[in-house]
PDB file of C-alpha atoms in Angstrom:
ATOM      1  CA  MET A 436       0.007   0.009  -0.110  1.00  0.00           C
ATOM      2  CA  LYS A 437       1.326   3.379  -0.968  1.00  0.00           C
ATOM      3  CA  MET A 438       2.470   5.564   1.972  1.00  0.00           C
ATOM      4  CA  TRP A 439       0.019   8.517   1.270  1.00  0.00           C
ATOM      5  CA  MET A 440      -2.834   5.914   1.188  1.00  0.00           C
ATOM      6  CA  ARG A 441      -1.755   4.566   4.329  1.00  0.00           C
ATOM      7  CA  LYS A 442      -1.556   7.873   6.104  1.00  0.00           C
ATOM      8  CA  ALA A 443      -5.017   9.012   4.725  1.00  0.00           C
ATOM      9  CA  LEU A 444      -6.587   5.873   6.054  1.00  0.00           C
ATOM     10  CA  VAL A 445      -5.065   6.386   9.443  1.00  0.00           C
ATOM     11  CA  ALA A 446      -6.318   9.858   9.468  1.00  0.00           C
ATOM     12  CA  LEU A 447      -9.884   8.901   8.418  1.00  0.00           C
ATOM     13  CA  PHE A 448      -9.899   6.153  10.973  1.00  0.00           C
ATOM     14  CA  THR A 449      -8.843   8.515  13.638  1.00  0.00           C
ATOM     15  CA  ILE A 450     -11.526  11.087  12.757  1.00  0.00           C
ATOM     16  CA  ALA A 451     -14.246   8.461  12.396  1.00  0.00           C
ATOM     17  CA  THR A 452     -13.474   7.090  15.961  1.00  0.00           C
ATOM     18  CA  PHE A 453     -12.847  10.632  17.478  1.00  0.00           C
ATOM     19  CA  GLY A 454      -9.428   9.312  18.371  1.00  0.00           C
ATOM     20  CA  LEU A 455     -10.800   6.889  20.935  1.00  0.00           C
ATOM     21  CA  VAL A 456      -9.535   3.737  19.162  1.00  0.00           C
ATOM     22  CA  SER A 457      -6.206   3.362  17.791  1.00  0.00           C
ATOM     23  CA  PRO A 458      -5.962   2.526  14.139  1.00  0.00           C
ATOM     24  CA  PRO A 459      -5.385  -1.186  13.202  1.00  0.00           C
ATOM     25  CA  ALA A 460      -1.667  -2.334  13.536  1.00  0.00           C
ATOM     26  CA  ALA A 461      -1.679  -3.320   9.801  1.00  0.00           C
ATOM     27  CA  LEU A 462      -1.902   0.325   8.913  1.00  0.00           C
ATOM     28  CA  MET A 463       0.560   1.482  11.395  1.00  0.00           C
ATOM     29  CA  ALA A 464       3.201  -1.233  10.474  1.00  0.00           C
ATOM     30  CA  ASP A 465       5.933  -0.043   8.295  1.00  0.00           C
ATOM     31  CA  LYS A 466       6.624  -3.293   6.332  1.00  0.00           C
ATOM     32  CA  PRO A 467       9.252  -3.229   3.688  1.00  0.00           C
ATOM     33  CA  THR A 468       7.790  -3.684   0.194  1.00  0.00           C
ATOM     34  CA  GLU A 469       9.415  -5.925  -2.590  1.00  0.00           C
ATOM     35  CA  HIS A 470      10.903  -2.718  -4.322  1.00  0.00           C
ATOM     36  CA  GLN A 471      12.242  -1.033  -0.947  1.00  0.00           C
ATOM     37  CA  SER A 472      15.673   0.408  -1.260  1.00  0.00           C
ATOM     38  CA  ILE A 473      18.288  -2.180  -1.549  1.00  0.00           C
ATOM     39  CA  LYS A 474      20.436  -0.107   0.971  1.00  0.00           C
ATOM     40  CA  GLU A 475      17.737  -0.434   3.671  1.00  0.00           C
ATOM     41  CA  THR A 476      16.707  -4.097   3.146  1.00  0.00           C
ATOM     42  CA  GLY A 477      19.749  -5.657   1.591  1.00  0.00           C
ATOM     43  CA  TYR A 478      19.394  -7.080  -1.819  1.00  0.00           C
ATOM     44  CA  THR A 479      15.885  -7.959  -2.952  1.00  0.00           C
ATOM     45  CA  ALA A 480      14.794 -11.580  -3.428  1.00  0.00           C
ATOM     46  CA  VAL A 481      16.438 -11.700  -6.857  1.00  0.00           C
ATOM     47  CA  TYR A 482      19.782 -10.688  -5.438  1.00  0.00           C
ATOM     48  CA  GLN A 483      19.855 -12.368  -2.004  1.00  0.00           C
ATOM     49  CA  LYS A 484      23.186 -13.356  -0.748  1.00  0.00           C
ATOM     50  CA  ARG A 485      24.359 -16.835  -1.407  1.00  0.00           C
ATOM     51  CA  GLU A 486      24.422 -19.527   1.378  1.00  0.00           C
ATOM     52  CA  GLU A 487      26.950 -18.754   4.309  1.00  0.00           C
ATOM     53  CA  THR A 488      29.062 -22.025   3.337  1.00  0.00           C
ATOM     54  CA  LYS A 489      31.638 -19.780   1.513  1.00  0.00           C
ATOM     55  CA  SER A 490      35.502 -19.814   2.075  1.00  0.00           C
ATOM     56  CA  ASP A 491      37.150 -16.812   3.603  1.00  0.00           C
ATOM     57  CA  GLY A 492      38.364 -15.687   0.007  1.00  0.00           C
ATOM     58  CA  GLU A 493      34.799 -15.919  -1.261  1.00  0.00           C
ATOM     59  CA  GLU A 494      33.489 -14.052   1.698  1.00  0.00           C
ATOM     60  CA  ALA A 495      36.161 -11.268   1.397  1.00  0.00           C
ATOM     61  CA  SER A 496      35.091 -11.087  -2.542  1.00  0.00           C
ATOM     62  CA  GLU A 497      31.399 -10.735  -1.585  1.00  0.00           C
ATOM     63  CA  SER A 498      32.179  -8.178   1.034  1.00  0.00           C
ATOM     64  CA  SER A 499      34.059  -6.066  -1.531  1.00  0.00           C
ATOM     65  CA  PHE A 500      31.212  -6.602  -4.145  1.00  0.00           C
ATOM     66  CA  ASP A 501      28.611  -5.371  -1.426  1.00  0.00           C
ATOM     67  CA  ALA A 502      30.714  -2.386  -0.571  1.00  0.00           C
ATOM     68  CA  TYR A 503      31.242  -1.467  -4.243  1.00  0.00           C
ATOM     69  CA  THR A 504      27.450  -1.794  -4.972  1.00  0.00           C
ATOM     70  CA  ASP A 505      26.538   0.370  -1.885  1.00  0.00           C
ATOM     71  CA  GLU A 506      28.906   3.016  -3.189  1.00  0.00           C
ATOM     72  CA  MET A 507      27.508   2.936  -6.622  1.00  0.00           C
ATOM     73  CA  LEU A 508      23.888   3.193  -5.276  1.00  0.00           C
ATOM     74  CA  ASN A 509      24.738   6.019  -2.913  1.00  0.00           C
ATOM     75  CA  ALA A 510      26.203   7.838  -5.801  1.00  0.00           C
ATOM     76  CA  ALA A 511      22.994   7.299  -7.940  1.00  0.00           C
ATOM     77  CA  GLU A 512      20.923   8.516  -5.233  1.00  0.00           C
ATOM     78  CA  ASP A 513      22.992  11.587  -4.576  1.00  0.00           C
ATOM     79  CA  GLN A 514      23.054  12.479  -8.379  1.00  0.00           C
ATOM     80  CA  SER A 515      19.156  11.941  -8.525  1.00  0.00           C
ATOM     81  CA  PHE A 516      18.523  14.478  -5.899  1.00  0.00           C
ATOM     82  CA  ALA A 517      21.345  16.939  -7.177  1.00  0.00           C
ATOM     83  CA  LYS A 518      19.271  16.742 -10.498  1.00  0.00           C
ATOM     84  CA  PHE A 519      15.974  17.620  -8.804  1.00  0.00           C
ATOM     85  CA  GLY A 520      17.245  20.602  -7.025  1.00  0.00           C
ATOM     86  CA  ASN A 521      15.633  22.222  -3.881  1.00  0.00           C
ATOM     87  CA  ARG A 522      12.256  23.175  -5.728  1.00  0.00           C
ATOM     88  CA  ILE A 523      11.585  19.775  -7.214  1.00  0.00           C
ATOM     89  CA  SER A 524      12.991  17.446  -4.486  1.00  0.00           C
ATOM     90  CA  PRO A 525      10.361  18.106  -1.624  1.00  0.00           C
ATOM     91  CA  VAL A 526       7.431  17.499  -3.978  1.00  0.00           C
ATOM     92  CA  ILE A 527       8.385  14.174  -5.576  1.00  0.00           C
ATOM     93  CA  GLU A 528      10.977  12.771  -3.087  1.00  0.00           C
ATOM     94  CA  GLU A 529       8.691  10.337  -1.424  1.00  0.00           C
ATOM     95  CA  GLU A 530       7.067   9.007  -4.375  1.00  0.00           C
ATOM     96  CA  TYR A 531      10.569   8.698  -6.274  1.00  0.00           C
ATOM     97  CA  ARG A 532      12.153   7.008  -3.310  1.00  0.00           C
ATOM     98  CA  GLN A 533       9.109   4.409  -3.159  1.00  0.00           C
ATOM     99  CA  ASP A 534       8.424   3.875  -6.757  1.00  0.00           C
ATOM    100  CA  VAL A 535      11.415   4.734  -9.073  1.00  0.00           C
ATOM    101  CA  LEU A 536      14.746   4.459  -6.982  1.00  0.00           C
ATOM    102  CA  PRO A 537      14.321   0.798  -6.113  1.00  0.00           C
ATOM    103  CA  LYS A 538      14.030   0.071  -9.780  1.00  0.00           C
ATOM    104  CA  ILE A 539      17.110   2.015 -10.631  1.00  0.00           C
ATOM    105  CA  GLU A 540      18.943   0.188  -7.890  1.00  0.00           C
ATOM    106  CA  GLU A 541      17.862  -3.295  -9.017  1.00  0.00           C
ATOM    107  CA  ILE A 542      19.007  -2.277 -12.730  1.00  0.00           C
ATOM    108  CA  ILE A 543      22.340  -1.216 -11.520  1.00  0.00           C
ATOM    109  CA  VAL A 544      22.885  -4.267  -9.167  1.00  0.00           C
ATOM    110  CA  SER A 545      21.907  -6.662 -11.894  1.00  0.00           C
ATOM    111  CA  HIS A 546      24.364  -5.094 -14.247  1.00  0.00           C
ATOM    112  CA  LEU A 547      27.017  -5.304 -11.608  1.00  0.00           C
ATOM    113  CA  MET A 548      26.192  -9.045 -11.067  1.00  0.00           C
ATOM    114  CA  THR A 549      26.893  -9.858 -14.586  1.00  0.00           C
ATOM    115  CA  LEU A 550      30.519  -8.622 -14.162  1.00  0.00           C
ATOM    116  CA  LYS A 551      31.023  -9.972 -10.569  1.00  0.00           C
ATOM    117  CA  ASP A 552      32.972 -13.162 -11.618  1.00  0.00           C
ATOM    118  CA  ASN A 553      35.887 -11.442 -13.314  1.00  0.00           C
ATOM    119  CA  ASP A 554      35.693  -8.289 -10.969  1.00  0.00           C
ATOM    120  CA  ALA A 555      35.114  -6.105 -14.075  1.00  0.00           C
ATOM    121  CA  TYR A 556      32.240  -4.503 -12.056  1.00  0.00           C
ATOM    122  CA  GLN A 557      34.932  -2.420 -10.364  1.00  0.00           C
ATOM    123  CA  ASP A 558      35.461  -0.512 -13.807  1.00  0.00           C
ATOM    124  CA  LEU A 559      31.936   0.910 -13.678  1.00  0.00           C
ATOM    125  CA  VAL A 560      31.277   4.367 -11.929  1.00  0.00           C
ATOM    126  CA  VAL A 561      28.391   6.895 -11.756  1.00  0.00           C
ATOM    127  CA  SER A 562      28.789  10.026 -13.668  1.00  0.00           C
ATOM    128  CA  GLY A 563      29.022  13.109 -11.406  1.00  0.00           C
ATOM    129  CA  LYS A 564      27.020  15.807 -13.260  1.00  0.00           C
ATOM    130  CA  PRO A 565      23.361  15.799 -13.843  1.00  0.00           C
ATOM    131  CA  THR A 566      22.283  18.253 -16.417  1.00  0.00           C
ATOM    132  CA  ALA A 567      20.383  21.435 -15.443  1.00  0.00           C
ATOM    133  CA  GLY A 568      17.547  23.300 -17.320  1.00  0.00           C
ATOM    134  CA  LYS A 569      15.117  21.163 -19.334  1.00  0.00           C
ATOM    135  CA  SER A 570      17.606  18.386 -20.356  1.00  0.00           C
ATOM    136  CA  GLU A 571      17.100  14.841 -19.433  1.00  0.00           C
ATOM    137  CA  LYS A 572      20.167  13.345 -18.100  1.00  0.00           C
ATOM    138  CA  ILE A 573      20.172  12.263 -14.323  1.00  0.00           C
ATOM    139  CA  PHE A 574      23.386  10.189 -14.464  1.00  0.00           C
ATOM    140  CA  HIS A 575      25.086   7.428 -16.442  1.00  0.00           C
ATOM    141  CA  VAL A 576      26.810   4.481 -15.554  1.00  0.00           C
ATOM    142  CA  TYR A 577      30.102   4.226 -17.540  1.00  0.00           C
ATOM    143  CA  ASN A 578      33.410   2.229 -17.772  1.00  0.00           C
ATOM    144  CA  ARG A 579      36.003   4.417 -16.262  1.00  0.00           C
ATOM    145  CA  LYS A 580      38.778   2.623 -18.259  1.00  0.00           C
ATOM    146  CA  THR A 581      37.246   3.194 -21.703  1.00  0.00           C
ATOM    147  CA  GLY A 582      34.982   6.205 -21.072  1.00  0.00           C
ATOM    148  CA  GLU A 583      32.012   4.528 -22.585  1.00  0.00           C
ATOM    149  CA  ASP A 584      28.470   4.616 -21.225  1.00  0.00           C
ATOM    150  CA  VAL A 585      26.905   1.300 -20.237  1.00  0.00           C
ATOM    151  CA  LEU A 586      23.566   2.675 -18.810  1.00  0.00           C
ATOM    152  CA  ARG A 587      21.757   6.100 -18.973  1.00  0.00           C
ATOM    153  CA  PHE A 588      19.178   7.096 -16.593  1.00  0.00           C
ATOM    154  CA  HIS A 589      17.131  10.005 -17.748  1.00  0.00           C
ATOM    155  CA  VAL A 590      13.943  11.952 -16.739  1.00  0.00           C
ATOM    156  CA  ARG A 591      11.536  13.607 -19.234  1.00  0.00           C
ATOM    157  CA  ARG A 592       9.086  16.176 -18.623  1.00  0.00           C
ATOM    158  CA  ASP A 593       5.641  15.092 -20.355  1.00  0.00           C
ATOM    159  CA  LYS A 594       2.317  17.001 -20.714  1.00  0.00           C
ATOM    160  CA  PRO A 595      -0.396  14.848 -21.862  1.00  0.00           C
ATOM    161  CA  PRO A 596      -3.422  16.994 -23.026  1.00  0.00           C
ATOM    162  CA  HIS A 597      -5.545  18.198 -20.116  1.00  0.00           C
ATOM    163  CA  GLU A 598      -3.476  16.023 -17.596  1.00  0.00           C
ATOM    164  CA  GLY A 599      -0.729  18.539 -16.337  1.00  0.00           C
ATOM    165  CA  TYR A 600       2.982  17.962 -16.139  1.00  0.00           C
ATOM    166  CA  TRP A 601       4.525  14.464 -15.455  1.00  0.00           C
ATOM    167  CA  PHE A 602       8.091  13.395 -14.852  1.00  0.00           C
ATOM    168  CA  ASN A 603       8.781  10.206 -16.798  1.00  0.00           C
ATOM    169  CA  PHE A 604      11.727   8.504 -15.515  1.00  0.00           C
ATOM    170  CA  HIS A 605      13.659   5.905 -18.117  1.00  0.00           C
ATOM    171  CA  TYR A 606      16.854   4.424 -18.911  1.00  0.00           C
ATOM    172  CA  HIS A 607      18.671   3.283 -22.055  1.00  0.00           C
ATOM    173  CA  THR A 608      21.392   0.628 -22.500  1.00  0.00           C
ATOM    174  CA  ALA A 609      24.376   0.253 -24.699  1.00  0.00           C
ATOM    175  CA  GLU A 610      23.227  -3.023 -25.920  1.00  0.00           C
ATOM    176  CA  ASP A 611      20.780  -1.271 -28.542  1.00  0.00           C
ATOM    177  CA  GLY A 612      22.963   1.775 -28.938  1.00  0.00           C
ATOM    178  CA  PHE A 613      20.795   3.744 -26.399  1.00  0.00           C
ATOM    179  CA  GLN A 614      17.783   3.624 -28.714  1.00  0.00           C
ATOM    180  CA  THR A 615      15.007   2.049 -26.531  1.00  0.00           C
ATOM    181  CA  HIS A 616      13.320   3.705 -23.661  1.00  0.00           C
ATOM    182  CA  HIS A 617      12.932   1.369 -20.927  1.00  0.00           C
ATOM    183  CA  ASP A 618      10.406   2.829 -18.646  1.00  0.00           C
ATOM    184  CA  LEU A 619      10.741   3.218 -14.809  1.00  0.00           C
ATOM    185  CA  GLY A 620       7.667   4.984 -13.991  1.00  0.00           C
ATOM    186  CA  SER A 621       6.133   8.584 -13.988  1.00  0.00           C
ATOM    187  CA  ILE A 622       5.399  11.044 -11.243  1.00  0.00           C
ATOM    188  CA  TYR A 623       2.951  13.736 -11.405  1.00  0.00           C
ATOM    189  CA  TRP A 624       3.973  17.428 -10.906  1.00  0.00           C
ATOM    190  CA  ASP A 625       1.158  19.731 -11.202  1.00  0.00           C
ATOM    191  CA  GLN A 626      -0.927  21.571 -13.987  1.00  0.00           C
ATOM    192  CA  ASN A 627       1.774  24.433 -13.576  1.00  0.00           C
ATOM    193  CA  THR A 628       4.896  24.331 -15.401  1.00  0.00           C
ATOM    194  CA  PRO A 629       7.724  22.693 -13.314  1.00  0.00           C
ATOM    195  CA  PRO A 630      10.806  24.778 -12.434  1.00  0.00           C
ATOM    196  CA  ASN A 631      14.027  23.800 -14.165  1.00  0.00           C
ATOM    197  CA  TRP A 632      16.116  20.907 -13.125  1.00  0.00           C
ATOM    198  CA  MET A 633      18.689  22.045 -10.363  1.00  0.00           C
ATOM    199  CA  SER A 634      16.724  24.998  -9.403  1.00  0.00           C
ATOM    200  CA  HIS A 635      17.362  26.271  -5.858  1.00  0.00           C
TER     201      HIS A 635
END
Protein backbone atom coordinates (compact mmCIF):
# COMPACT_ATOMS: atom_id res chain seq x y z
CA MET A 1 0.00 0.00 0.00
CA LYS A 2 1.31 3.45 -0.90
CA MET A 3 2.49 5.63 1.96
CA TRP A 4 0.04 8.47 1.20
CA MET A 5 -2.89 6.04 1.15
CA ARG A 6 -1.83 4.52 4.48
CA LYS A 7 -1.57 7.99 6.04
CA ALA A 8 -4.98 8.97 4.67
CA LEU A 9 -6.59 5.81 6.07
CA VAL A 10 -5.01 6.39 9.50
CA ALA A 11 -6.34 9.97 9.50
CA LEU A 12 -9.84 8.87 8.42
CA PHE A 13 -9.92 6.11 11.05
CA THR A 14 -8.85 8.56 13.76
CA ILE A 15 -11.52 11.09 12.72
CA ALA A 16 -14.25 8.43 12.46
CA THR A 17 -13.54 7.13 15.98
CA PHE A 18 -12.89 10.58 17.45
CA GLY A 19 -9.42 9.35 18.36
CA LEU A 20 -10.81 6.93 20.95
CA VAL A 21 -9.64 3.80 19.11
CA SER A 22 -6.16 3.27 17.77
CA PRO A 23 -5.88 2.53 14.04
CA PRO A 24 -5.33 -1.15 13.16
CA ALA A 25 -1.75 -2.35 13.50
CA ALA A 26 -1.70 -3.28 9.79
CA LEU A 27 -2.03 0.41 8.90
CA MET A 28 0.62 1.48 11.39
CA ALA A 29 3.19 -1.19 10.51
CA ASP A 30 6.04 -0.08 8.34
CA LYS A 31 6.48 -3.25 6.30
CA PRO A 32 9.23 -3.23 3.67
CA THR A 33 7.92 -3.63 0.14
CA GLU A 34 9.46 -5.84 -2.50
CA HIS A 35 10.98 -2.80 -4.18
CA GLN A 36 12.12 -1.01 -1.02
CA SER A 37 15.60 0.44 -1.22
CA ILE A 38 18.28 -2.20 -1.46
CA LYS A 39 20.42 -0.17 0.93
CA GLU A 40 17.73 -0.43 3.62
CA THR A 41 16.74 -4.07 3.22
CA GLY A 42 19.74 -5.72 1.61
CA TYR A 43 19.37 -7.27 -1.82
CA THR A 44 15.86 -8.02 -3.02
CA ALA A 45 14.81 -11.63 -3.43
CA VAL A 46 16.40 -11.74 -6.86
CA TYR A 47 19.81 -10.76 -5.49
CA GLN A 48 19.84 -12.32 -2.02
CA LYS A 49 23.22 -13.29 -0.67
CA ARG A 50 24.36 -16.82 -1.31
CA GLU A 51 24.56 -19.42 1.43
CA GLU A 52 26.95 -18.75 4.25
CA THR A 53 29.07 -21.80 3.37
CA LYS A 54 31.76 -19.81 1.60
CA SER A 55 35.49 -19.88 2.00
CA ASP A 56 37.24 -16.84 3.49
CA GLY A 57 38.29 -15.73 0.01
CA GLU A 58 34.74 -15.93 -1.28
CA GLU A 59 33.45 -13.99 1.72
CA ALA A 60 36.07 -11.28 1.22
CA SER A 61 35.13 -11.06 -2.45
CA GLU A 62 31.43 -10.89 -1.56
CA SER A 63 32.13 -8.18 1.02
CA SER A 64 34.11 -6.17 -1.54
CA PHE A 65 31.29 -6.52 -4.07
CA ASP A 66 28.67 -5.44 -1.52
CA ALA A 67 30.72 -2.40 -0.51
CA TYR A 68 31.21 -1.37 -4.14
CA THR A 69 27.51 -1.87 -4.85
CA ASP A 70 26.55 0.33 -1.88
CA GLU A 71 28.95 3.01 -3.12
CA MET A 72 27.36 2.95 -6.57
CA LEU A 73 23.82 3.10 -5.20
CA ASN A 74 24.70 6.02 -2.90
CA ALA A 75 26.19 7.90 -5.85
CA ALA A 76 23.08 7.21 -7.96
CA GLU A 77 20.82 8.55 -5.20
CA ASP A 78 23.00 11.63 -4.67
CA GLN A 79 22.98 12.48 -8.38
CA SER A 80 19.19 12.05 -8.53
CA PHE A 81 18.56 14.61 -5.82
CA ALA A 82 21.20 16.95 -7.21
CA LYS A 83 19.24 16.83 -10.49
CA PHE A 84 15.92 17.59 -8.80
CA GLY A 85 17.23 20.61 -6.92
CA ASN A 86 15.61 22.23 -3.89
CA ARG A 87 12.39 23.17 -5.67
CA ILE A 88 11.43 19.80 -7.14
CA SER A 89 12.87 17.42 -4.51
CA PRO A 90 10.38 18.14 -1.69
CA VAL A 91 7.42 17.50 -4.00
CA ILE A 92 8.49 14.20 -5.57
CA GLU A 93 11.00 12.77 -3.07
CA GLU A 94 8.73 10.31 -1.28
CA GLU A 95 7.19 8.88 -4.44
CA TYR A 96 10.59 8.75 -6.16
CA ARG A 97 12.15 6.83 -3.25
CA GLN A 98 9.21 4.42 -3.12
CA ASP A 99 8.47 3.78 -6.79
CA VAL A 100 11.44 4.72 -9.00
CA LEU A 101 14.70 4.54 -7.04
CA PRO A 102 14.33 0.84 -6.10
CA LYS A 103 13.96 -0.03 -9.81
CA ILE A 104 17.10 1.97 -10.64
CA GLU A 105 18.94 0.15 -7.85
CA GLU A 106 17.85 -3.25 -9.16
CA ILE A 107 19.03 -2.42 -12.68
CA ILE A 108 22.44 -1.26 -11.43
CA VAL A 109 22.87 -4.29 -9.15
CA SER A 110 21.78 -6.64 -11.93
CA HIS A 111 24.38 -5.15 -14.27
CA LEU A 112 27.12 -5.32 -11.63
CA MET A 113 26.24 -8.97 -10.96
CA THR A 114 26.92 -9.86 -14.63
CA LEU A 115 30.49 -8.58 -14.17
CA LYS A 116 31.10 -9.99 -10.71
CA ASP A 117 33.00 -13.17 -11.60
CA ASN A 118 35.94 -11.39 -13.23
CA ASP A 119 35.82 -8.30 -10.97
CA ALA A 120 35.07 -6.10 -14.00
CA TYR A 121 32.29 -4.46 -11.97
CA GLN A 122 34.97 -2.27 -10.38
CA ASP A 123 35.47 -0.52 -13.72
CA LEU A 124 31.93 0.92 -13.60
CA VAL A 125 31.22 4.28 -12.00
CA VAL A 126 28.34 6.76 -11.77
CA SER A 127 28.80 10.05 -13.63
CA GLY A 128 29.02 13.12 -11.43
CA LYS A 129 27.19 15.84 -13.35
CA PRO A 130 23.44 15.79 -13.87
CA THR A 131 22.26 18.34 -16.42
CA ALA A 132 20.30 21.44 -15.48
CA GLY A 133 17.54 23.30 -17.32
CA LYS A 134 15.18 21.07 -19.28
CA SER A 135 17.63 18.37 -20.41
CA GLU A 136 17.00 14.73 -19.44
CA LYS A 137 20.25 13.33 -18.01
CA ILE A 138 20.15 12.31 -14.34
CA PHE A 139 23.33 10.21 -14.40
CA HIS A 140 25.10 7.63 -16.52
CA VAL A 141 26.91 4.47 -15.49
CA TYR A 142 30.11 4.24 -17.51
CA ASN A 143 33.32 2.26 -17.75
CA ARG A 144 36.09 4.36 -16.23
CA LYS A 145 38.76 2.62 -18.35
CA THR A 146 37.14 3.09 -21.74
CA GLY A 147 34.99 6.14 -20.96
CA GLU A 148 32.02 4.44 -22.63
CA ASP A 149 28.50 4.63 -21.20
CA VAL A 150 26.83 1.37 -20.20
CA LEU A 151 23.53 2.65 -18.76
CA ARG A 152 21.88 6.06 -19.05
CA PHE A 153 19.21 7.14 -16.55
CA HIS A 154 17.05 10.03 -17.72
CA VAL A 155 13.91 11.94 -16.77
CA ARG A 156 11.65 13.64 -19.32
CA ARG A 157 8.95 16.23 -18.71
CA ASP A 158 5.68 15.09 -20.33
CA LYS A 159 2.46 17.07 -20.71
CA PRO A 160 -0.40 14.90 -21.97
CA PRO A 161 -3.44 16.97 -23.04
CA HIS A 162 -5.51 18.18 -20.06
CA GLU A 163 -3.42 16.20 -17.55
CA GLY A 164 -0.77 18.63 -16.36
CA TYR A 165 2.93 17.82 -16.14
CA TRP A 166 4.50 14.42 -15.43
CA PHE A 167 8.11 13.39 -14.90
CA ASN A 168 8.80 10.24 -16.91
CA PHE A 169 11.78 8.26 -15.60
CA HIS A 170 13.45 5.84 -17.99
CA TYR A 171 16.81 4.36 -18.91
CA HIS A 172 18.76 3.34 -22.00
CA THR A 173 21.38 0.61 -22.45
CA ALA A 174 24.45 0.26 -24.64
CA GLU A 175 23.11 -3.08 -25.90
CA ASP A 176 20.85 -1.36 -28.46
CA GLY A 177 22.87 1.82 -28.91
CA PHE A 178 20.72 3.65 -26.31
CA GLN A 179 17.73 3.70 -28.68
CA THR A 180 15.00 2.05 -26.57
CA HIS A 181 13.28 3.83 -23.68
CA HIS A 182 12.97 1.38 -20.77
CA ASP A 183 10.28 2.81 -18.53
CA LEU A 184 10.88 3.20 -14.78
CA GLY A 185 7.67 5.03 -13.93
CA SER A 186 6.13 8.49 -13.97
CA ILE A 187 5.45 10.97 -11.17
CA TYR A 188 2.80 13.67 -11.45
CA TRP A 189 3.93 17.26 -10.89
CA ASP A 190 1.08 19.75 -11.28
CA GLN A 191 -0.91 21.70 -13.86
CA ASN A 192 1.70 24.44 -13.59
CA THR A 193 5.00 24.31 -15.45
CA PRO A 194 7.69 22.71 -13.26
CA PRO A 195 10.85 24.69 -12.50
CA ASN A 196 14.06 23.85 -14.34
CA TRP A 197 16.16 20.97 -13.07
CA MET A 198 18.68 21.87 -10.38
CA SER A 199 16.70 24.99 -9.43
CA HIS A 200 17.33 26.24 -5.89
